[in-house]
mmCIF file of C-alpha atoms in Angstrom:
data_model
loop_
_atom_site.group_PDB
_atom_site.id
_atom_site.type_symbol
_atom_site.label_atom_id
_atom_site.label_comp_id
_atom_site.label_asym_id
_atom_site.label_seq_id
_atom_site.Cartn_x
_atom_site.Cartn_y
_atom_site.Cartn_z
ATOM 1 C CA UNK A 21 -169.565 43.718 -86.639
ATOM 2 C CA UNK A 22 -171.406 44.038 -90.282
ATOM 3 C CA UNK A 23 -168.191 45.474 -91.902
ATOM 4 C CA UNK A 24 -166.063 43.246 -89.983
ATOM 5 C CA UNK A 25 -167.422 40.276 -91.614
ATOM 6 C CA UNK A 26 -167.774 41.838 -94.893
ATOM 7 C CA UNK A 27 -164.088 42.563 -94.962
ATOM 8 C CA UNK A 28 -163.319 38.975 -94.115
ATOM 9 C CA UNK A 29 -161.593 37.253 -97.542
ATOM 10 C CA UNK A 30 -161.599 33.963 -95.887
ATOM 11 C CA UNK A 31 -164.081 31.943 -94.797
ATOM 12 C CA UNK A 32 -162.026 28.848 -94.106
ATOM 13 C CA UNK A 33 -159.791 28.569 -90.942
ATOM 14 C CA UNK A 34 -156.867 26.158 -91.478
ATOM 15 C CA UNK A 35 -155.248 25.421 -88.083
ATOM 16 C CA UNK A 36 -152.087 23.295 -88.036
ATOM 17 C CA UNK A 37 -153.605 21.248 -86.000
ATOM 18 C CA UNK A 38 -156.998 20.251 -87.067
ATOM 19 C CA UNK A 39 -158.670 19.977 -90.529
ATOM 20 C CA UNK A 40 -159.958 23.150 -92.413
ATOM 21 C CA UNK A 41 -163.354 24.931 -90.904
ATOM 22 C CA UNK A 42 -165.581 25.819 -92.773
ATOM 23 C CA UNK A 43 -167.371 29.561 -91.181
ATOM 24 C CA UNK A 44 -169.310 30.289 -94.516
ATOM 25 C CA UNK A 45 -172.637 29.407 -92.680
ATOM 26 C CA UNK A 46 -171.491 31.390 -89.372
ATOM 27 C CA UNK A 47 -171.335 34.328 -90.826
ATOM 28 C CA UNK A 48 -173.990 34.408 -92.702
ATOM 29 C CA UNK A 49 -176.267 33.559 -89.873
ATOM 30 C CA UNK A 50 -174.440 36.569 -87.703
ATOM 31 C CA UNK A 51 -175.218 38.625 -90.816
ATOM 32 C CA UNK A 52 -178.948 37.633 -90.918
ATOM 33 C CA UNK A 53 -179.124 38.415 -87.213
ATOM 34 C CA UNK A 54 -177.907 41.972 -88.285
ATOM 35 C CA UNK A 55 -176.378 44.411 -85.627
ATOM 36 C CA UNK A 56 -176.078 43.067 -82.163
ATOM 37 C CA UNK A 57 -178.426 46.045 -80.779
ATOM 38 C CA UNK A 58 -181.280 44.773 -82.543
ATOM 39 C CA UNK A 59 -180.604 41.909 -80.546
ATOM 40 C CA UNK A 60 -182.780 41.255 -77.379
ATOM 41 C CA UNK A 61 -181.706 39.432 -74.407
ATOM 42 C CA UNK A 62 -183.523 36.950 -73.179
ATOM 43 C CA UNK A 63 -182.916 36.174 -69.292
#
């Protein structure tokens, strides 16, 4: 998922339909969370 994201260019969708999102500060957080098996699961 880390190199994924790296290798993103864009960090603004533009849909047809809506107005341009801005995903910046979604990956960044995903990035700060690091890999998803450091993750724990909470139940």
């Amino acid at each position: 998922m880390k190199i994924f994201l790296r290798e993103i260019d864009e960090t603004i969708i533009e849909p047809f339909f809506n107005p341009a999102i801005f995903i910046s500060p979604i990956i960044e957080r995903l990035i700060a969370w690091g890999d998803t098996k450091d993750l724990e699961i909470n139940k």
